[in-house]
Coordinates of C-alpha atoms in Angstrom, one line a residue:
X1 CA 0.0 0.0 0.0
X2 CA 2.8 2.7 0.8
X3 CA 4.4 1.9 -2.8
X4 CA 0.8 2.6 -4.3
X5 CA 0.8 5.8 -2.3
X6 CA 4.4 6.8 -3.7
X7 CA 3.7 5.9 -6.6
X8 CA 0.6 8.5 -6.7
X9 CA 3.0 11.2 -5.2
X10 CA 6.2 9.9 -7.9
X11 CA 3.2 10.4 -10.6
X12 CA 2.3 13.6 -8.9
X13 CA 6.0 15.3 -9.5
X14 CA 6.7 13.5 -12.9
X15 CA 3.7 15.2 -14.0
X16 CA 4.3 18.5 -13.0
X17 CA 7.8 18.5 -14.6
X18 CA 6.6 17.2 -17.9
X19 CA 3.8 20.1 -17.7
X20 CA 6.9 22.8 -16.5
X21 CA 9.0 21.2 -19.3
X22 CA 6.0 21.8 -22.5
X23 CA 5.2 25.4 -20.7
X24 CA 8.6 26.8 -21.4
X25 CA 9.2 25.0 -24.3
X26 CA 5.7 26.8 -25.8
X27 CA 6.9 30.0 -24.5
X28 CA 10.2 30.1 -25.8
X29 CA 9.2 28.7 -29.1
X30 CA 7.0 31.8 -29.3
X31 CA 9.4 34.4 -28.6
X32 CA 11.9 32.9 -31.1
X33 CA 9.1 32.4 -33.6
X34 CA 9.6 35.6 -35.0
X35 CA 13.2 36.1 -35.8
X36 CA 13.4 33.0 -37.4
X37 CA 12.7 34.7 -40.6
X38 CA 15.5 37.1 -40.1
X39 CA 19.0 36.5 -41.6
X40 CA 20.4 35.9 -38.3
X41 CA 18.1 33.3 -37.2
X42 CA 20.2 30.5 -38.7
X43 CA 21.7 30.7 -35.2
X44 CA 19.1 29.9 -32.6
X45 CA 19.9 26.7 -33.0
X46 CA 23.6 27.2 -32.7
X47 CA 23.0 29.5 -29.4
X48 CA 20.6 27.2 -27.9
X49 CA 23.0 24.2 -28.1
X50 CA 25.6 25.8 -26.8
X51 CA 24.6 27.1 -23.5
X52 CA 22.6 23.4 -23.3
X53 CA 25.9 21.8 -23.6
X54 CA 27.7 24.6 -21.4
X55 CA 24.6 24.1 -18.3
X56 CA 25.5 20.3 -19.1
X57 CA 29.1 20.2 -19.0
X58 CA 29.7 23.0 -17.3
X59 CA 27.2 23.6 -14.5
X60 CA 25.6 20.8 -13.5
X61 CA 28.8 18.3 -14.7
X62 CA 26.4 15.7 -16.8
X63 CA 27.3 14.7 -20.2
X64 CA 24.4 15.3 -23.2
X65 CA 22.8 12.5 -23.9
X66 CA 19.1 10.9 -24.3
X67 CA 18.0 10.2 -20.9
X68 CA 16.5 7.3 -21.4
X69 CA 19.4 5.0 -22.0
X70 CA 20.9 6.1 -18.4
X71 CA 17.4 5.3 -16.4
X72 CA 17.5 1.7 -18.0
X73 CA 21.5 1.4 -17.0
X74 CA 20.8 2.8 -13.9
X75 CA 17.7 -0.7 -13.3
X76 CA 19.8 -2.4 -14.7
X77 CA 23.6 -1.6 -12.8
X78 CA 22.8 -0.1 -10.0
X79 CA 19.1 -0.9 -8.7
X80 CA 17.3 2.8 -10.0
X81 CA 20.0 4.8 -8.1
X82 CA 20.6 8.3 -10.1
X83 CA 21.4 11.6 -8.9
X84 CA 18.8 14.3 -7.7
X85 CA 20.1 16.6 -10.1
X86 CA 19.0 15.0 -13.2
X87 CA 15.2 15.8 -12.1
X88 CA 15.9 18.8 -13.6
X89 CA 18.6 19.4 -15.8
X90 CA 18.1 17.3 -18.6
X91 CA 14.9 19.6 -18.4
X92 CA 16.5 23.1 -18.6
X93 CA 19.4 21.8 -21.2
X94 CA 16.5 20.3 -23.7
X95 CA 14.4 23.1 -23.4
X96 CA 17.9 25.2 -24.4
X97 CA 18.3 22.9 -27.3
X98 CA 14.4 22.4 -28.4
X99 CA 13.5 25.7 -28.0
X100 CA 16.1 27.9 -29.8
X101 CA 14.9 24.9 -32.8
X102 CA 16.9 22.2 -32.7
X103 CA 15.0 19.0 -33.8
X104 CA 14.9 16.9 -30.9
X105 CA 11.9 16.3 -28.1
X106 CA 11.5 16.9 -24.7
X107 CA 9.6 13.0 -23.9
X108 CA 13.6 11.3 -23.2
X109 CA 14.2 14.5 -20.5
X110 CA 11.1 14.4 -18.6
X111 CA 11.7 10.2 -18.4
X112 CA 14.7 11.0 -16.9
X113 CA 13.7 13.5 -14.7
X114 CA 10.6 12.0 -13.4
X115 CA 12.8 8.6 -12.3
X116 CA 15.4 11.1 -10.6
X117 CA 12.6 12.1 -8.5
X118 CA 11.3 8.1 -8.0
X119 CA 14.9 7.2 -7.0
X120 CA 15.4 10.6 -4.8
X121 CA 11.6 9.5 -2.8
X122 CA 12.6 5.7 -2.7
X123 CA 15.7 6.6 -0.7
X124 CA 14.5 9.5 1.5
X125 CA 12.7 6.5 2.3
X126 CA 15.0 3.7 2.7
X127 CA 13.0 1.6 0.5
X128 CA 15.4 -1.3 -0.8
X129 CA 16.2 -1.9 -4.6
X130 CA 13.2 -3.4 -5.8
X131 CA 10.9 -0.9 -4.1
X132 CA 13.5 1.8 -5.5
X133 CA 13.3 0.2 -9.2
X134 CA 9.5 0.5 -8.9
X135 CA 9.4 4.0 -7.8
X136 CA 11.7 4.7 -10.9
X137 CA 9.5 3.4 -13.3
X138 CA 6.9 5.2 -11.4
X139 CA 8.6 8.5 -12.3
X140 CA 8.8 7.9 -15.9
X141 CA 5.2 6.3 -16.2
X142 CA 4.1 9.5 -14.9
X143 CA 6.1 11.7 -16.9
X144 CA 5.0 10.3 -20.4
X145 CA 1.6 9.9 -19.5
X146 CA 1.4 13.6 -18.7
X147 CA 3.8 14.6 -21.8
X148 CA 1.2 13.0 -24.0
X149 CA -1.5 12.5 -22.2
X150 CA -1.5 9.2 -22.3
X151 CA -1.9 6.7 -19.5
X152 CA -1.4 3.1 -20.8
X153 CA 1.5 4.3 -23.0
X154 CA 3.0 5.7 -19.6
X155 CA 2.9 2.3 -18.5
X156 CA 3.4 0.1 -21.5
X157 CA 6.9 2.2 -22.2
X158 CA 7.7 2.0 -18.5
X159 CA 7.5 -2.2 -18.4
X160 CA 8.4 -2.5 -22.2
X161 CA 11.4 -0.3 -22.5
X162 CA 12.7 0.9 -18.9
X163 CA 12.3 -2.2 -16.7
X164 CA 12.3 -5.1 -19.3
X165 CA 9.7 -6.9 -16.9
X166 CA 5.7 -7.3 -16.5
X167 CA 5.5 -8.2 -12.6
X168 CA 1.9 -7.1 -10.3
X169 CA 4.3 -5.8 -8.1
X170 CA 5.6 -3.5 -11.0
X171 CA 2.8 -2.8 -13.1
X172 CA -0.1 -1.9 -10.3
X173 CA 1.8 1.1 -8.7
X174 CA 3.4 2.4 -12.1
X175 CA -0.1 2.1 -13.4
X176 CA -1.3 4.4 -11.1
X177 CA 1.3 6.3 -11.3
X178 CA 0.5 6.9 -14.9
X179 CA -2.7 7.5 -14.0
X180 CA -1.6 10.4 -11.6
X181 CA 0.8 12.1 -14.6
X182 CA -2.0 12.0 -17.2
X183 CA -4.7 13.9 -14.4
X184 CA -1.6 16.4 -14.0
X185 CA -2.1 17.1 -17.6
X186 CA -5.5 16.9 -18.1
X187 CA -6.1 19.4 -14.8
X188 CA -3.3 21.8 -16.3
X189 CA -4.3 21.9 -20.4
X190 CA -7.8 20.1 -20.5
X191 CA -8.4 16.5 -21.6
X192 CA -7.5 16.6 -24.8
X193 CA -5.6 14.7 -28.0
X194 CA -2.0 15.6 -28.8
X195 CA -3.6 15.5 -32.3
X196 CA -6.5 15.7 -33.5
X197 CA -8.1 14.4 -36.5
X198 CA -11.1 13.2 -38.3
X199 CA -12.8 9.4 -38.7
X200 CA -10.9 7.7 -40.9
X201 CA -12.7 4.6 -43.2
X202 CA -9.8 1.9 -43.5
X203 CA -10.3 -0.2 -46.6
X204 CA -8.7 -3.5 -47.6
X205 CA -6.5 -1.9 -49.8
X206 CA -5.2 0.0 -47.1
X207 CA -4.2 -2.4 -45.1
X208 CA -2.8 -4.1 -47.6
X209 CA -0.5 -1.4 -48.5
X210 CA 0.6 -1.2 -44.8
X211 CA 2.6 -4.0 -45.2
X212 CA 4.7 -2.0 -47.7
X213 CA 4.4 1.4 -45.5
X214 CA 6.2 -0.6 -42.6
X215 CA 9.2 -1.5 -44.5
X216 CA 9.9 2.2 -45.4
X217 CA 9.2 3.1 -41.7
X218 CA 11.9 0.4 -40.7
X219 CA 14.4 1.9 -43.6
X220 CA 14.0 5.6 -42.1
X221 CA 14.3 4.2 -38.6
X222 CA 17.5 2.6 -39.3
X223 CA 18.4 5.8 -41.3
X224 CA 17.7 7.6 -38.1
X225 CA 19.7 5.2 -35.8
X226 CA 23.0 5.2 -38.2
X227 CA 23.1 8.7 -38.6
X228 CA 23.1 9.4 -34.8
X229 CA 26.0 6.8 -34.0
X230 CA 27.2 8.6 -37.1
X231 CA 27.1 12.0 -35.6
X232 CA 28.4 11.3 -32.2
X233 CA 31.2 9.3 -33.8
X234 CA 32.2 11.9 -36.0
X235 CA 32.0 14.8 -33.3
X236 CA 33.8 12.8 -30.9
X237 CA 36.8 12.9 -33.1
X238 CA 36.6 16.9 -33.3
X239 CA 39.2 18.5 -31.4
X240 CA 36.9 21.0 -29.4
X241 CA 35.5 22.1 -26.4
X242 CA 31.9 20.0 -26.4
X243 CA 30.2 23.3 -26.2
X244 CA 31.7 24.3 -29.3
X245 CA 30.8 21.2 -31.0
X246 CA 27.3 21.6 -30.1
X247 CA 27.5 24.5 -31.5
X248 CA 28.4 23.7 -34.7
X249 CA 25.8 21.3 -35.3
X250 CA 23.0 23.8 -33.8
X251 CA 24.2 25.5 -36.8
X252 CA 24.1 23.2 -39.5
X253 CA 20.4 22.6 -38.3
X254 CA 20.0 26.3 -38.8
X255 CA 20.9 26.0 -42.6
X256 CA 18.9 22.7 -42.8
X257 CA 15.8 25.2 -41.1
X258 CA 15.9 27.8 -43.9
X259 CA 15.4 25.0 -46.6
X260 CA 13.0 22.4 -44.7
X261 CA 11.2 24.5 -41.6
X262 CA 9.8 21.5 -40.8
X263 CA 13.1 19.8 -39.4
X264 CA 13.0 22.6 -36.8
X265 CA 12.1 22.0 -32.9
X266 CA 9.8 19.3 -32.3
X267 CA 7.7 19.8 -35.2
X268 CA 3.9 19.1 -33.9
X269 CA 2.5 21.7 -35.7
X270 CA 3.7 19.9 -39.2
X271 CA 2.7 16.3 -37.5
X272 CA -0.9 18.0 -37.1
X273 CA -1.2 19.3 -41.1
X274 CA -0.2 16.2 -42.4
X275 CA -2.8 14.0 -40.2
X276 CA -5.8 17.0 -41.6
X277 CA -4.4 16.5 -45.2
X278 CA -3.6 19.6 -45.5
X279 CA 0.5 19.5 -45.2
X280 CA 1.4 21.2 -48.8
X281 CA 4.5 20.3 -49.7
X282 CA 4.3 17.6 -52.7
X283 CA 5.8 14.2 -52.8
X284 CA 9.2 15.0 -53.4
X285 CA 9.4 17.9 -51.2
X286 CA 8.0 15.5 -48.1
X287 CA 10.4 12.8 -48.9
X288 CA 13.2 15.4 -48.7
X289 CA 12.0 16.6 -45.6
X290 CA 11.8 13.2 -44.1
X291 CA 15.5 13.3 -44.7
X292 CA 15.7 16.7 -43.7
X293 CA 14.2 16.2 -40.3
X294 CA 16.8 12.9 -40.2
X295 CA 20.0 15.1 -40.7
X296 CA 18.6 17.9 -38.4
X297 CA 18.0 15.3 -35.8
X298 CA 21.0 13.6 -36.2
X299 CA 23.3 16.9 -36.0
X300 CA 21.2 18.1 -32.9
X301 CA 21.6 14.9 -30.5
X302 CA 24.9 13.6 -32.1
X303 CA 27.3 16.4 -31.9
X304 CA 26.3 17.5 -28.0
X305 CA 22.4 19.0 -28.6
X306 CA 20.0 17.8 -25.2
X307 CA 16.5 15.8 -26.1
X308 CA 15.0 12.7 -27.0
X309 CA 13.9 11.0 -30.5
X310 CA 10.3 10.3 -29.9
X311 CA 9.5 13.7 -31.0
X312 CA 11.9 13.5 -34.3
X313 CA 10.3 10.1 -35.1
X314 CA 6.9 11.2 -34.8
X315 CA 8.2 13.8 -37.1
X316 CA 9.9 11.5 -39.5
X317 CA 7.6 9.0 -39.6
X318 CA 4.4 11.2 -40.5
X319 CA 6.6 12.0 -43.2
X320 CA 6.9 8.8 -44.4
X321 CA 3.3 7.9 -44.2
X322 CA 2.7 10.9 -46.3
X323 CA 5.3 10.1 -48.8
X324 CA 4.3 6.5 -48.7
X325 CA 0.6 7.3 -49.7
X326 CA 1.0 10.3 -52.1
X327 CA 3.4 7.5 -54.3
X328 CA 0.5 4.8 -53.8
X329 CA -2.0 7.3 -55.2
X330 CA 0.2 8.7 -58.1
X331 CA 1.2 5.1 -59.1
X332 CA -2.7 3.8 -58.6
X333 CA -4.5 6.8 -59.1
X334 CA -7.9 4.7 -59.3
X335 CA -8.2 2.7 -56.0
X336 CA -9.9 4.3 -53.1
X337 CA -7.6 5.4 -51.0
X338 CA -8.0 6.4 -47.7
X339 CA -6.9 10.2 -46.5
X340 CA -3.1 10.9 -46.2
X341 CA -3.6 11.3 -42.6
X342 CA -4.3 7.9 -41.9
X343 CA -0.8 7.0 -43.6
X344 CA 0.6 9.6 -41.4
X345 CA -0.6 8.2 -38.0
X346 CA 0.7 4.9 -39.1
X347 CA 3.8 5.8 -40.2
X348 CA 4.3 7.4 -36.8
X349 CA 3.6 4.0 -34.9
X350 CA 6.3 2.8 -37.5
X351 CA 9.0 5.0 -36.4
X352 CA 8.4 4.4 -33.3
X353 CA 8.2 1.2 -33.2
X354 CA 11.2 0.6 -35.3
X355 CA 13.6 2.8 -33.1
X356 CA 12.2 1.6 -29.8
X357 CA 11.7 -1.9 -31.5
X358 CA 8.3 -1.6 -28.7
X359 CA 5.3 -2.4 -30.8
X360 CA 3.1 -2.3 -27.5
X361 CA 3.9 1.1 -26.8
X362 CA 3.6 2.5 -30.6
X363 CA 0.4 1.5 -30.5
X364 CA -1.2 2.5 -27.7
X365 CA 0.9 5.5 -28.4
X366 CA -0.7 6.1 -31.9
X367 CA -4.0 5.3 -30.4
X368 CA -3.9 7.9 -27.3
X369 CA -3.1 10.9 -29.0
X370 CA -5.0 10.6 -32.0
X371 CA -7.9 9.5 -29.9
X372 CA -9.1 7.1 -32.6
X373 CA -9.0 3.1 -32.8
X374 CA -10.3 3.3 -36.7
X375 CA -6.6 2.2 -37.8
X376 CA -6.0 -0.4 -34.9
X377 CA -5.7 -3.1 -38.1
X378 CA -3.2 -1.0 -40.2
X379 CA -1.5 0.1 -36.8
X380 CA -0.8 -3.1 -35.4
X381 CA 0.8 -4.2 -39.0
X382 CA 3.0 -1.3 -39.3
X383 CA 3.7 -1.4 -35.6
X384 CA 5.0 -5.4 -35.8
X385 CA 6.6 -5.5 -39.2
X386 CA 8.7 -2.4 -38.1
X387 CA 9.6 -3.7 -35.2
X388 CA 10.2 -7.0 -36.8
X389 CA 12.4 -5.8 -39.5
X390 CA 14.5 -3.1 -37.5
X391 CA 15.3 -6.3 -35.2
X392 CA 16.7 -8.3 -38.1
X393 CA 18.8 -5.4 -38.8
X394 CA 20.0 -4.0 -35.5
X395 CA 19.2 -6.8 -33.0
X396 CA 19.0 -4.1 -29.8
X397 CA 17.1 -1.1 -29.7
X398 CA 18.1 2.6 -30.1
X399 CA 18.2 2.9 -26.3
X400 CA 19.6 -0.3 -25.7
X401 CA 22.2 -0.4 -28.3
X402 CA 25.4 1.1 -26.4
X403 CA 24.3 -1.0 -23.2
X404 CA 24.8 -4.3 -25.1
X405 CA 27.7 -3.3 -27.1
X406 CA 29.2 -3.0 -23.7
X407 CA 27.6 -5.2 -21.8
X408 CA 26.0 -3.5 -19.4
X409 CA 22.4 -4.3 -20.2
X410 CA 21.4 -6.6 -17.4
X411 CA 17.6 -6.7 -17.5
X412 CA 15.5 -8.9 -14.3
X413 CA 15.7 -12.6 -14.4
X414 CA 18.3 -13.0 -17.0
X415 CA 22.1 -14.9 -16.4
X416 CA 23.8 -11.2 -16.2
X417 CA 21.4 -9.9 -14.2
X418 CA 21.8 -12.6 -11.3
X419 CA 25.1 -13.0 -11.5
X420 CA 26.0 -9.3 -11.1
X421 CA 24.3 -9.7 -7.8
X422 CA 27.1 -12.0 -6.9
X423 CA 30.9 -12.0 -6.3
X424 CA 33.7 -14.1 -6.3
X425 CA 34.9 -13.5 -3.1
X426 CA 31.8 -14.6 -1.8
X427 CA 31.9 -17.9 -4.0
X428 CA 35.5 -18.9 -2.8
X429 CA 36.0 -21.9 -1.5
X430 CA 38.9 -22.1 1.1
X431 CA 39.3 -25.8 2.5
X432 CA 42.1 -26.6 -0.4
X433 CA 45.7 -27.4 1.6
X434 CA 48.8 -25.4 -0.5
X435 CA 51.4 -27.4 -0.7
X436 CA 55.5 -26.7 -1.8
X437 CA 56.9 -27.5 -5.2
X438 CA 59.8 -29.3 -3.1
X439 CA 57.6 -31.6 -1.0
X440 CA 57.9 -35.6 -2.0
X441 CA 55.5 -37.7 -3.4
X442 CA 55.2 -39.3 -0.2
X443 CA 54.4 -36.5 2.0
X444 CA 52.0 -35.1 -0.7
X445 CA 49.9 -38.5 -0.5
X446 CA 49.5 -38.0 3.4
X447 CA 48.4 -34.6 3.0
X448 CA 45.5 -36.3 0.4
X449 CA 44.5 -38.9 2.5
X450 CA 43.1 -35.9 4.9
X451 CA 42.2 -33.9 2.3
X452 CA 38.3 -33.6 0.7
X453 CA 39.0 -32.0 -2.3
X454 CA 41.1 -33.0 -5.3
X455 CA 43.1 -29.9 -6.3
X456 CA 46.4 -28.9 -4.4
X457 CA 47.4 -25.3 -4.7
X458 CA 51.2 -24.8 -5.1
X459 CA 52.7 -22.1 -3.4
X460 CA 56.5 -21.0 -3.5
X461 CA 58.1 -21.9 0.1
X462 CA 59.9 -18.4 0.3
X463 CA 57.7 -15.8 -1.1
X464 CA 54.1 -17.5 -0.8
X465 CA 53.3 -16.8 -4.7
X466 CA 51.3 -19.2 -6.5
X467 CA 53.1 -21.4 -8.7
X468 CA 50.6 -23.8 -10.3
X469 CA 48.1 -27.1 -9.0
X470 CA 48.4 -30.4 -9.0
X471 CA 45.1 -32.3 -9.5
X472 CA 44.2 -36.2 -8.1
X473 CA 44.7 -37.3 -11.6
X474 CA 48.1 -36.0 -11.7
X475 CA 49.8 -38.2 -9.5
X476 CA 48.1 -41.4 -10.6
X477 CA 50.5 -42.7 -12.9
X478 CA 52.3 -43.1 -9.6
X479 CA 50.1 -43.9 -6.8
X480 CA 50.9 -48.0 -7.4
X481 CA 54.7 -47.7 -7.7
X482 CA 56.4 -47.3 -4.0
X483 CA 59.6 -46.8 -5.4
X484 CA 58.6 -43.3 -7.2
X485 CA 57.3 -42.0 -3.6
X486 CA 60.7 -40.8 -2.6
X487 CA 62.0 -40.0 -6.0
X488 CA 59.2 -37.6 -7.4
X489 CA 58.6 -33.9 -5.7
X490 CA 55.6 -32.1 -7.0
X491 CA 57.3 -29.8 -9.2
X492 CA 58.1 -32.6 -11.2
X493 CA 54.5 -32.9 -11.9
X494 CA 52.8 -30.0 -11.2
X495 CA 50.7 -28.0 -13.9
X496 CA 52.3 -24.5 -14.3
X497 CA 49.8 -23.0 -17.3
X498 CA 46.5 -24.0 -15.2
X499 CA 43.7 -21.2 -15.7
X500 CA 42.9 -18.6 -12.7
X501 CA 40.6 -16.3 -11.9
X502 CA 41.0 -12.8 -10.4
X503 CA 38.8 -11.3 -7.8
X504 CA 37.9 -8.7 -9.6
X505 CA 36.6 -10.8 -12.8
X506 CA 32.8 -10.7 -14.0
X507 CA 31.4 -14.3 -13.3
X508 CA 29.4 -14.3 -16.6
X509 CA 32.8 -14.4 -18.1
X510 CA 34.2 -17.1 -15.2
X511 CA 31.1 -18.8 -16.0
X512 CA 31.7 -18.6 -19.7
X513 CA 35.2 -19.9 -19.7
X514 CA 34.6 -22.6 -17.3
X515 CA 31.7 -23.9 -20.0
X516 CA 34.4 -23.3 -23.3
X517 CA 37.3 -25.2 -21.5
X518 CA 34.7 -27.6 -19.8
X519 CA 36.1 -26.9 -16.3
X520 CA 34.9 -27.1 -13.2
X521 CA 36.8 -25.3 -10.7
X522 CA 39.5 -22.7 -10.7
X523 CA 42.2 -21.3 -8.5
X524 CA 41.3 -17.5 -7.1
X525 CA 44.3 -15.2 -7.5
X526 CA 44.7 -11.8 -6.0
X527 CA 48.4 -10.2 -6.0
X528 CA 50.2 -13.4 -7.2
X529 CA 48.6 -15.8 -4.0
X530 CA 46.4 -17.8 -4.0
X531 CA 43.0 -17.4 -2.1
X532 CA 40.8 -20.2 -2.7
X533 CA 38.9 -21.9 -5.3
X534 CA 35.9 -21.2 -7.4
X535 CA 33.4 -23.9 -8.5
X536 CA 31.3 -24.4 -11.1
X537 CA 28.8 -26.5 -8.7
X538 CA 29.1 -23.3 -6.0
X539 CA 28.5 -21.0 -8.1
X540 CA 25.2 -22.1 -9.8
X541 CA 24.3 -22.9 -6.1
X542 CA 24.4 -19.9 -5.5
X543 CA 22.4 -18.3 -8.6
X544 CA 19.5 -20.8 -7.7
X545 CA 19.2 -19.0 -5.0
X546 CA 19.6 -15.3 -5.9
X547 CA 17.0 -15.9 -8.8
X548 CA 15.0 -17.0 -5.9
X549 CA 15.4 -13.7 -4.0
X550 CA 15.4 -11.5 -6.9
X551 CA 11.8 -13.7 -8.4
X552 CA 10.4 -13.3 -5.1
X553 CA 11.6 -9.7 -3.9

């Protein structure tokens, strides 16, 4: 009951700094609004980037980045811990960035800022790390519900994307949670659609073409996700201050701006002409803004810019709808389509569900702020096959990517995740009996009659460093011959290339190894002695039982 209550009052907050987050970004759009036209205006972008990056690097000592990507490392590392600060600077540096016009969106900030405040409530209130987890997806429930106004997408993206896990422990507060954000909004602004639009009448050649509508949404999705790697790779490799950097691509969007105004800020004034039909531009000139808004996008986020992609996709993939259904009609001119804003709604689900590679939340997405379940056939298509083919083609997710690249994604329940909950030094086994690399055969065979285990560390008499083991199966050969007893010492015999592990070492690779050399114990080393041994039988021991505590926690 108390987690249900925080999670009201972690619902509460995320809400309010979503709603703080789309107030200044509205006003500051409007006062910019006007000198865009001017010759000068090229550099709103570049200004606003810069002081983003400078509050970032300079202020508040946080690298740019998405957001999102550090609440899942933080579930996944570090049980939801993050710093207090970051419920509210990833708001002021993307409403730096988005509001002087560079393309990105503020969704990935208020995420981060509403599980800042989950993780800063869970440990005022010494809740442990599943509590603190739950409060964290709490926090960014509530923030996306209120962004959009849209509860069950709060929650689907929360237990889809953030926590990797559908649990009743999980999913009842952070529902309510969600619930709590989405009444922030709707008290604040009204209850109302993100977007608005008119009853669309789906027809079998529609859905049909879907099919073919998702497969362009998965090109410009992995379009999208190359050319951001792209971008940070390439600005990494500038020698300048980050701030600078930033900078520089602020500008380049500025150019982009004069050419395609759509590829400017977050863009929902564009999202909402093309779902009324009434988006001008012809085919060519939407197809070039779809790659417009990619390279804008790109250049924001990649070379030191502060927001998140939903905003962007939604962009990009009304875009693509548009484009997608102005060729069908050009190339059939005769079959009844249905209006170019159905295409665009879908092709929004596409992006998103293509970058996010989260069907579920694409489509409850699509479905919350357009208000309309006309398309939920088409939708669910697009949303799939998107998601589908993006996977084939990058197997993690935009958010996820870096995370698995360096292995640091360890979602609930899986191998990583219970094993980074363990150590070695609390898997070592200690009962092994050193022995010298001078001692007979003889002696040795007394020490293994009162001995349980069948591998002998070997330690150097003078300085105590290990020097290698000797294993039961070792000494065989000579176990029936008498007359070796007094003629054999162990270093005779002793294997001096046997694998160790280090106490420092990540058991997923000990485990690993031990599997690949078909092992089953090891010697510990830590400065050059030895400290015990690790088993294979121990250790998954021990997992059983962690996966127990971390199933039933």
């Amino acid at each position: 009951m108390l987690l249900i209550l925080m999670g009201i009052v972690v619902g509460t907050c995320s809400g309010l700094a979503a709603m703080a987050l789309s107030r200044a970004l509205t006003a500051l759009l409007d006062h910019t609004a006007p000198f865009r036209h001017l010759w000068w205006g090229v550099a709103l972008p570049a200004g606003g980037a810069m002081l983003s990056s400078l509050f970032m690097n300079k202020i508040v000592k946080e690298g740019a980045g998405h957001g999102v990507p550090e609440v899942i490392y933080s579930v996944s590392r570090y049980g939801g811990l993050l710093r207090f600060r970051s419920s509210f600077s990833r708001l002021i540096s993307s409403c730096l960035t988005i509001g002087s016009g560079g393309s990105a969106g503020p969704e990935a900030p208020v995420v981060m800022s509403g599980a800042a405040i989950g993780s800063r409530i869970a440990g005022l209130l010494s809740f442990n790390e599943r509590q603190r987890i739950t409060l964290v997806g709490c926090g960014a429930a509530g923030a996306i519900a209120s962004i959009f106004n849209a509860p069950i997408t709060g929650m689907v993206f929360t237990v889809e994307v953030i926590l990797g896990e559908w649990t009743a422990r999980n999913i009842i507060p952070i529902a309510i949670a969600s619930v709590a954000g989405a009444e922030i909004s709707r008290v604040l602004q009204g209850n109302r659609s993100l977007f608005e639009h008119l009853r669309f009448e789906v027809g079998f050649p529609d859905t049909l073409a879907s099919f073919g509508l998702a497969l362009l949404c998965a090109l410009a999705a992995i379009l999208l996700t190359h050319g951001l790697r792209s971008m940070h790779r390439r600005s990494a490799r500038v020698p300048l201050p980050v701030w600078v950097r930033a900078a520089i691509g602020g500008g380049v969007v500025g150019v982009i701006g004069i050419f395609f105004p759509v590829a400017l800020g977050e863009g929902y004034h564009a999202i909402q002409e093309m779902i009324d039909g009434v988006y001008t531009p012809g085919l060519l000139l939407a197809a070039a803004g779809m790659l417009a808004k990619i390279a804008a996008t790109a250049f924001t986020l990649g070379w030191g810019g502060s927001g998140g992609i939903f905003a962007p996709a939604l962009v990009i993939g009304s875009l693509a709808g548009l484009t997608f259904h102005r060729a069908l009609t050009a190339v059939w001119p005769s079959v009844p389509w249905v209006n170019e804003g159905c295409f665009a709604l879908l092709g929004m689900a596409g992006l998103i569900s293509g970058m996010l590679q989260a069907p579920l939340t694409a489509i409850f997405l699509i479905i919350e702020i357009t208000g309309g379940y006309g398309v939920i056939l088409p939708l669910i298509i697009v949303s799939t096959i998107a998601s589908s083919a993006c996977q084939v083609i990058e197997p993690a997710s935009f958010y996820l990517k870096e995370l698995v690249d360096k292995g640091q994604l360890l979602r609930p329940g899986t191998d990583g995740r219970v094993l980074s909950d363990l150590s070695i030094l609390e898997l070592l086994e200690k009962d092994c009996i050193p022995v010298a690399p001078d001692m007979l055969l003889r002696d040795f065979i007394e020490i293994v009659k009162r001995s349980r285990r069948n591998y002998f560390p070997v330690e150097d008499a003078e300085t105590g460093r290990f020097v290698g083991m000797i294993h039961l199966d070792d000494i065989r050969p000579y176990l029936f011959n008498p007359g070796m007893y007094d003629a054999v010492v162990l270093e005779q015999i002793l294997n001096t290339e046997t694998e160790v592990v280090h106490l420092d070492e990540d058991l997923t690779d000990v485990l690993q190894r031990m599997d690949e050399k078909h092992l089953f114990s090891l010697p510990v080393i830590s400065n050059r002695r030895f400290v015990g041994m690790i088993s294979k039988a121990t250790l998954l021991d021990r997992y059983r039982q962690e996966l127990r505590v971390q199933t039933c926690r």
